[in-house]
PDB file of N, CA and C in Angstrom:
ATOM      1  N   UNK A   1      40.522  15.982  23.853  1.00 54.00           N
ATOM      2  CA  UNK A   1      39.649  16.317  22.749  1.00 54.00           C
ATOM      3  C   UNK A   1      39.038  15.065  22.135  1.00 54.00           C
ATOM      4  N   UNK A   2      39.720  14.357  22.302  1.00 62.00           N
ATOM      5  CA  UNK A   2      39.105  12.872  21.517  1.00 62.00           C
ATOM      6  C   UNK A   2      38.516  12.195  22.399  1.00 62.00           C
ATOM      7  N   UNK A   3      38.252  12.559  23.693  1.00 68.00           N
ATOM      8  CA  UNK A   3      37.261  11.668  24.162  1.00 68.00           C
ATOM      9  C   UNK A   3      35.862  12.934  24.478  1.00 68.00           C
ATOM     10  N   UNK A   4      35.865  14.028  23.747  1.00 71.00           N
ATOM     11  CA  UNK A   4      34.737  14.910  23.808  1.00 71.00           C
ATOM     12  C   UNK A   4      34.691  13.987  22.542  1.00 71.00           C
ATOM     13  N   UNK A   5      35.141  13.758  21.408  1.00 71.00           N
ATOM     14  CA  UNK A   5      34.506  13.388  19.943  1.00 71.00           C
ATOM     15  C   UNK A   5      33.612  12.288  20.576  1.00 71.00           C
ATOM     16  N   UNK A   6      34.762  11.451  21.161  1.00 70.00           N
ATOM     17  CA  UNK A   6      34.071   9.869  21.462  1.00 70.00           C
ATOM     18  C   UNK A   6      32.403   9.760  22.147  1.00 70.00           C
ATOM     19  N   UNK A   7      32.031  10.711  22.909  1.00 68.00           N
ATOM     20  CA  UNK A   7      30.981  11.249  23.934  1.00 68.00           C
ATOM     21  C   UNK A   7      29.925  11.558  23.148  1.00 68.00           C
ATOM     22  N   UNK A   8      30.531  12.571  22.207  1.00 66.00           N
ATOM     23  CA  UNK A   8      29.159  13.122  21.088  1.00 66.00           C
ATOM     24  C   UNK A   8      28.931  12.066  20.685  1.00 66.00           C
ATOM     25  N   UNK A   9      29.674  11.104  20.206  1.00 66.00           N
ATOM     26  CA  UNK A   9      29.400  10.012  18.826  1.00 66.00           C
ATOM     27  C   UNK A   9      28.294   9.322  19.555  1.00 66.00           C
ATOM     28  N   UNK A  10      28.905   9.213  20.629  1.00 65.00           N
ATOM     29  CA  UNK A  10      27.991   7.781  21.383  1.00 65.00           C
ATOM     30  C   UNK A  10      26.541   8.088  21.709  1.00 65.00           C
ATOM     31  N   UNK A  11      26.870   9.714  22.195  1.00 66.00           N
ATOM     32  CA  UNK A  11      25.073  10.223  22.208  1.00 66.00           C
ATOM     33  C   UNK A  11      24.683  10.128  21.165  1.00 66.00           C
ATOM     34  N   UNK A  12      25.077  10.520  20.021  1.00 65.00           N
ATOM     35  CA  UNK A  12      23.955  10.291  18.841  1.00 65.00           C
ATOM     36  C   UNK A  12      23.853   9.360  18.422  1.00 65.00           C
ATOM     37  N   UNK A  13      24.877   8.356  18.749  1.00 64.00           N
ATOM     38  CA  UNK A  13      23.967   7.018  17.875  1.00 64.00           C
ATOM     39  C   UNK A  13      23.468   6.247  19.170  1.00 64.00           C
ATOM     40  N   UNK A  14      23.556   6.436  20.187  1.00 65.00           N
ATOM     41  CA  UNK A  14      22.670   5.320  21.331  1.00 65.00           C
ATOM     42  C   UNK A  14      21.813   6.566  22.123  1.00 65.00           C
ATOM     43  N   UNK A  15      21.656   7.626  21.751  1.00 61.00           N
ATOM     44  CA  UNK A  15      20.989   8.485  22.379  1.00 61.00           C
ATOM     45  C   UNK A  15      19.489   8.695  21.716  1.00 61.00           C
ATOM     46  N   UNK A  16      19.198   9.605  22.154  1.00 55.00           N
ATOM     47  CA  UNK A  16      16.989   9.693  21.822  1.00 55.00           C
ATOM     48  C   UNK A  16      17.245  10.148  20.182  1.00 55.00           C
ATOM     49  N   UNK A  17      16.650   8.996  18.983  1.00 66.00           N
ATOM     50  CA  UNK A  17      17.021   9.529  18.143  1.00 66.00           C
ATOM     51  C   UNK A  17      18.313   9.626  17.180  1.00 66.00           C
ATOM     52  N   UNK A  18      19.269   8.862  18.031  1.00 70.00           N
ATOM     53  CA  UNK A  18      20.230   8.353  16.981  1.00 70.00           C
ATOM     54  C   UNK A  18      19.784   7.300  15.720  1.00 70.00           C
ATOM     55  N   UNK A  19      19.255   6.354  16.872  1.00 76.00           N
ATOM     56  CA  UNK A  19      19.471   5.058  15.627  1.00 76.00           C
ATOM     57  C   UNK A  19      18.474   5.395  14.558  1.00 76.00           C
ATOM     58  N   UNK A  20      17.410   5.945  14.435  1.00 82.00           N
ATOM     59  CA  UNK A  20      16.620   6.711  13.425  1.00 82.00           C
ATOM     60  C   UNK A  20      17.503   7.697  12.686  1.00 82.00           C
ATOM     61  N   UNK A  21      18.378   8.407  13.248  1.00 83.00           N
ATOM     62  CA  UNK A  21      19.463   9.248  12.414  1.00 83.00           C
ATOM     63  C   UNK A  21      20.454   8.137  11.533  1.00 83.00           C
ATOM     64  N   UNK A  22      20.922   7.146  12.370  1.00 87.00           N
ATOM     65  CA  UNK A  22      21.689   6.654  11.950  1.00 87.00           C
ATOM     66  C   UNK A  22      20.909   5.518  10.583  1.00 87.00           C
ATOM     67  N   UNK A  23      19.769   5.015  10.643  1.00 88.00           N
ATOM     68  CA  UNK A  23      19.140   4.054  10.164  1.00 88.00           C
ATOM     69  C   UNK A  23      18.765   4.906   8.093  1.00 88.00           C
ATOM     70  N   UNK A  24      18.494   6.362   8.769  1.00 89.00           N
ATOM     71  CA  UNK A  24      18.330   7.442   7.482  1.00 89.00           C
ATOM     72  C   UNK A  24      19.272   7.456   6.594  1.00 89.00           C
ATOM     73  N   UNK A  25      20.338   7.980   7.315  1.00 90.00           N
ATOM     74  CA  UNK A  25      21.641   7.882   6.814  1.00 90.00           C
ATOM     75  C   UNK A  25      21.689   6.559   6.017  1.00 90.00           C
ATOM     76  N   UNK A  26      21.802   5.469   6.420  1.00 91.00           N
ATOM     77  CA  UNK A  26      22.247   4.020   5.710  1.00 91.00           C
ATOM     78  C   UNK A  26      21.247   4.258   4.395  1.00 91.00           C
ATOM     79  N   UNK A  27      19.748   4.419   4.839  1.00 91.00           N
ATOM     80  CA  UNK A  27      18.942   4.511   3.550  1.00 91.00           C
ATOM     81  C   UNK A  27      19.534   5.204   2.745  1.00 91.00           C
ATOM     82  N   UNK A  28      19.900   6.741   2.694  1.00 93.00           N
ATOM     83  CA  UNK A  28      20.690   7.497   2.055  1.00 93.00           C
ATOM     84  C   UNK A  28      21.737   6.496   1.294  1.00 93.00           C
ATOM     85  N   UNK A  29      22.552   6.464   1.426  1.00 94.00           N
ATOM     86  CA  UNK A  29      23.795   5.636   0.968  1.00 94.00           C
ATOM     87  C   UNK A  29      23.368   4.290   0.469  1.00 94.00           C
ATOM     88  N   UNK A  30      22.183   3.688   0.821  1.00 94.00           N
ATOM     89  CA  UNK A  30      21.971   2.313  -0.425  1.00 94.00           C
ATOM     90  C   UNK A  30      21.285   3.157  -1.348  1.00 94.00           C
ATOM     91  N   UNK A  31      20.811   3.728  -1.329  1.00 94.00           N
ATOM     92  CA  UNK A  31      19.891   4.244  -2.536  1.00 94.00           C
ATOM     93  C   UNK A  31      20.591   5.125  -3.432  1.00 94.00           C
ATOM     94  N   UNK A  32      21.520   5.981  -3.078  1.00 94.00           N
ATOM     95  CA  UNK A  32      23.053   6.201  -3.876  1.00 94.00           C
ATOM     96  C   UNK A  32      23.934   5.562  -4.594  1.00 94.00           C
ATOM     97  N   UNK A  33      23.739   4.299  -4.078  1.00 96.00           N
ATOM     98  CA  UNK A  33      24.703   2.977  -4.384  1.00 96.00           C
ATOM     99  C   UNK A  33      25.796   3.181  -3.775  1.00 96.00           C
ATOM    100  N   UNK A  34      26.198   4.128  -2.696  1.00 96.00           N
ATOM    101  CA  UNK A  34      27.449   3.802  -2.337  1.00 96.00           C
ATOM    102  C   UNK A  34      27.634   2.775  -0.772  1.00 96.00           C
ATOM    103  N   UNK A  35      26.380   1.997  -0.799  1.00 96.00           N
ATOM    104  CA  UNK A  35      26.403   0.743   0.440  1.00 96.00           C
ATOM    105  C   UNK A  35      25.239   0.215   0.068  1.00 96.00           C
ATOM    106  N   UNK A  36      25.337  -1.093   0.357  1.00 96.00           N
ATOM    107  CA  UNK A  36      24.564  -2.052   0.287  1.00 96.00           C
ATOM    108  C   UNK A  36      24.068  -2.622   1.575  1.00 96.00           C
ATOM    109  N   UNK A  37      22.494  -3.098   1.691  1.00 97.00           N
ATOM    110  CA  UNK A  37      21.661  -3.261   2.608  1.00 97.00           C
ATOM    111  C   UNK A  37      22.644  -4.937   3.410  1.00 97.00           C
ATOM    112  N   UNK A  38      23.510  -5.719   2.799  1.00 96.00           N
ATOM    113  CA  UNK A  38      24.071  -6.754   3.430  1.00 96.00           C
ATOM    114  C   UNK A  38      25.126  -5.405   4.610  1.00 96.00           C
ATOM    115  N   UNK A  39      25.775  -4.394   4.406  1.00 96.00           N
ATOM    116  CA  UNK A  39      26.456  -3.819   5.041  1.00 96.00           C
ATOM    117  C   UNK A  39      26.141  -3.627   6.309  1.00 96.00           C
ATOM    118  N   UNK A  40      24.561  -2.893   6.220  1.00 95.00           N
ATOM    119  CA  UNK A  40      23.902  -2.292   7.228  1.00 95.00           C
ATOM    120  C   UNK A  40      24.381  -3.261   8.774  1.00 95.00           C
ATOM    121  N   UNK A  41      24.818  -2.625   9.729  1.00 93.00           N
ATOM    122  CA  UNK A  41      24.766  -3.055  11.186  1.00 93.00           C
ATOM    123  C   UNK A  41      23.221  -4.001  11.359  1.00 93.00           C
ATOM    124  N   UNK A  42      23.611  -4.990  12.176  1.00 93.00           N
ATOM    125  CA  UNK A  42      21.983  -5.621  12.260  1.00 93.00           C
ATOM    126  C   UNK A  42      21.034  -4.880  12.996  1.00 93.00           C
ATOM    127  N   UNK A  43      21.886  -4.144  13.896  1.00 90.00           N
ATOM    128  CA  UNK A  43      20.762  -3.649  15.106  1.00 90.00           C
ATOM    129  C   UNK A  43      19.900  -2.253  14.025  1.00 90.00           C
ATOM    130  N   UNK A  44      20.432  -1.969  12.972  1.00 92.00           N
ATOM    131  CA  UNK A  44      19.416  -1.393  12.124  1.00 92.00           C
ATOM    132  C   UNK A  44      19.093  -1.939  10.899  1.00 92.00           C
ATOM    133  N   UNK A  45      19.139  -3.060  10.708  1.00 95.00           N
ATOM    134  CA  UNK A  45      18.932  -3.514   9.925  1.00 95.00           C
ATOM    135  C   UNK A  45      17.135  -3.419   9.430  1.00 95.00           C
ATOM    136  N   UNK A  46      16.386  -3.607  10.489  1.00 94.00           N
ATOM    137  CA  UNK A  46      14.732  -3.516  10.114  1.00 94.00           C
ATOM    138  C   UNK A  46      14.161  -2.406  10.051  1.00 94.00           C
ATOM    139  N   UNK A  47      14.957  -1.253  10.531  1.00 92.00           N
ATOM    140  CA  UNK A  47      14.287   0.263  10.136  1.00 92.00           C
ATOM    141  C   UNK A  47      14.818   0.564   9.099  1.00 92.00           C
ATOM    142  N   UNK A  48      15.962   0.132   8.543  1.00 93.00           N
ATOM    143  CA  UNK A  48      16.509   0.504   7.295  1.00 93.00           C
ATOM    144  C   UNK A  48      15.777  -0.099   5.825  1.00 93.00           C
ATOM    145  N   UNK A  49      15.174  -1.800   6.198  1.00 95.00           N
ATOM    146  CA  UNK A  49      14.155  -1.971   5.192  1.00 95.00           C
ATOM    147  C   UNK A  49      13.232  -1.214   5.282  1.00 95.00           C
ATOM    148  N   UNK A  50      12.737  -0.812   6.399  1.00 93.00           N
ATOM    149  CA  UNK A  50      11.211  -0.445   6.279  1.00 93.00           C
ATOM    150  C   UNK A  50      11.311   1.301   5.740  1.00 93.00           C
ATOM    151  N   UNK A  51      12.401   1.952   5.851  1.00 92.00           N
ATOM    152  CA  UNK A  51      12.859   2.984   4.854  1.00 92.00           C
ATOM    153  C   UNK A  51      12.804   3.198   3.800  1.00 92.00           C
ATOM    154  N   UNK A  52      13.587   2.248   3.197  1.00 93.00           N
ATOM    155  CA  UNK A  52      13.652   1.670   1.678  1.00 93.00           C
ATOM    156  C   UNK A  52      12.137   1.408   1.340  1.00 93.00           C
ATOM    157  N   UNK A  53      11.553   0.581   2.160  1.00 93.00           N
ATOM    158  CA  UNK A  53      10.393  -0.477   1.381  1.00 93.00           C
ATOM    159  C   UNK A  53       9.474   1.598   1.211  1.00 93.00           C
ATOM    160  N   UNK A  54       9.530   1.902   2.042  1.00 93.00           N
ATOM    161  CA  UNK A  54       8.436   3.657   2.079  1.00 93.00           C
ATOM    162  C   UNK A  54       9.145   4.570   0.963  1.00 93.00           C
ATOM    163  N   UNK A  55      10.195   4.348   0.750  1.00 92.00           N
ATOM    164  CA  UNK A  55      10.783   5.135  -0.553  1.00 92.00           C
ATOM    165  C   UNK A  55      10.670   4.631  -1.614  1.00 92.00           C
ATOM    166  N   UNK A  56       9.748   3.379  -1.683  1.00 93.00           N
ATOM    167  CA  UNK A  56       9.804   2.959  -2.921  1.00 93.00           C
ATOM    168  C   UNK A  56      10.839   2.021  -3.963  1.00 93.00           C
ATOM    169  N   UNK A  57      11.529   1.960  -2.803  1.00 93.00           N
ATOM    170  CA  UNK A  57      13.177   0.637  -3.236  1.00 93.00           C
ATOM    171  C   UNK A  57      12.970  -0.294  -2.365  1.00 93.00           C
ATOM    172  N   UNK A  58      12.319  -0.929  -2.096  1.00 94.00           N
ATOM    173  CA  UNK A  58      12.059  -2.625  -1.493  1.00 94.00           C
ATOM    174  C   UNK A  58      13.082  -3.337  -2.080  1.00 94.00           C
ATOM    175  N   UNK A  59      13.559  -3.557  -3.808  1.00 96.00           N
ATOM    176  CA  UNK A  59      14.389  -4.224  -3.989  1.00 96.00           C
ATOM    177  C   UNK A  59      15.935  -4.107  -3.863  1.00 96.00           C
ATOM    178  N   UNK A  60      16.057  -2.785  -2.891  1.00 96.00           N
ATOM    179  CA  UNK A  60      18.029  -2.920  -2.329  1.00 96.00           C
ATOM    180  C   UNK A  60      17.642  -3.097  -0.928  1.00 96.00           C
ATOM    181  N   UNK A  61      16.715  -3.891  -0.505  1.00 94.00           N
ATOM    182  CA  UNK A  61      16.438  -4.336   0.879  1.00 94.00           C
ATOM    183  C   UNK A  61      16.442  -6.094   0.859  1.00 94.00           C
ATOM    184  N   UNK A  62      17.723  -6.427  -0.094  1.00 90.00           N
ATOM    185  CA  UNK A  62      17.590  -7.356   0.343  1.00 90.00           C
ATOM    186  C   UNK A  62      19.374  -7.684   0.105  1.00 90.00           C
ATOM    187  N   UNK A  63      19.334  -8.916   0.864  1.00 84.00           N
ATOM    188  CA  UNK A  63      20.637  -9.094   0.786  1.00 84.00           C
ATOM    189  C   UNK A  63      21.658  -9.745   0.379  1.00 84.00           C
TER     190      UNK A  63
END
């Protein structure tokens, strides 16, 4: 069973459309305050500003 979890996980975040799922999500949660843009993974690190900067919070895009 835990390597069906492990399988899903990996499709959605390296699959068509994860890292845009995953990059949303992070926006979600800085703009909540419950994570900060230094947290963010690097490999999303530039869709996650450019999230922020389109929502109108440019300033928790920095680190």
């Amino acid at each position: 069973m835990g390597n069906l979890i492990r399988r899903v996980l990996i499709r959605i975040l390296y699959g068509k459309g994860g890292a845009d799922m995953m990059a949303m999500l992070w926006c979600q949660q800085i703009i909540l305050g419950k994570k900060t843009f230094a947290q963010v993974p690097a490999k999303l690190k530039e869709q996650v500003k450019e999230l922020l900067i389109d929502s109108g919070c440019e300033e928790l895009a920095e680190e």
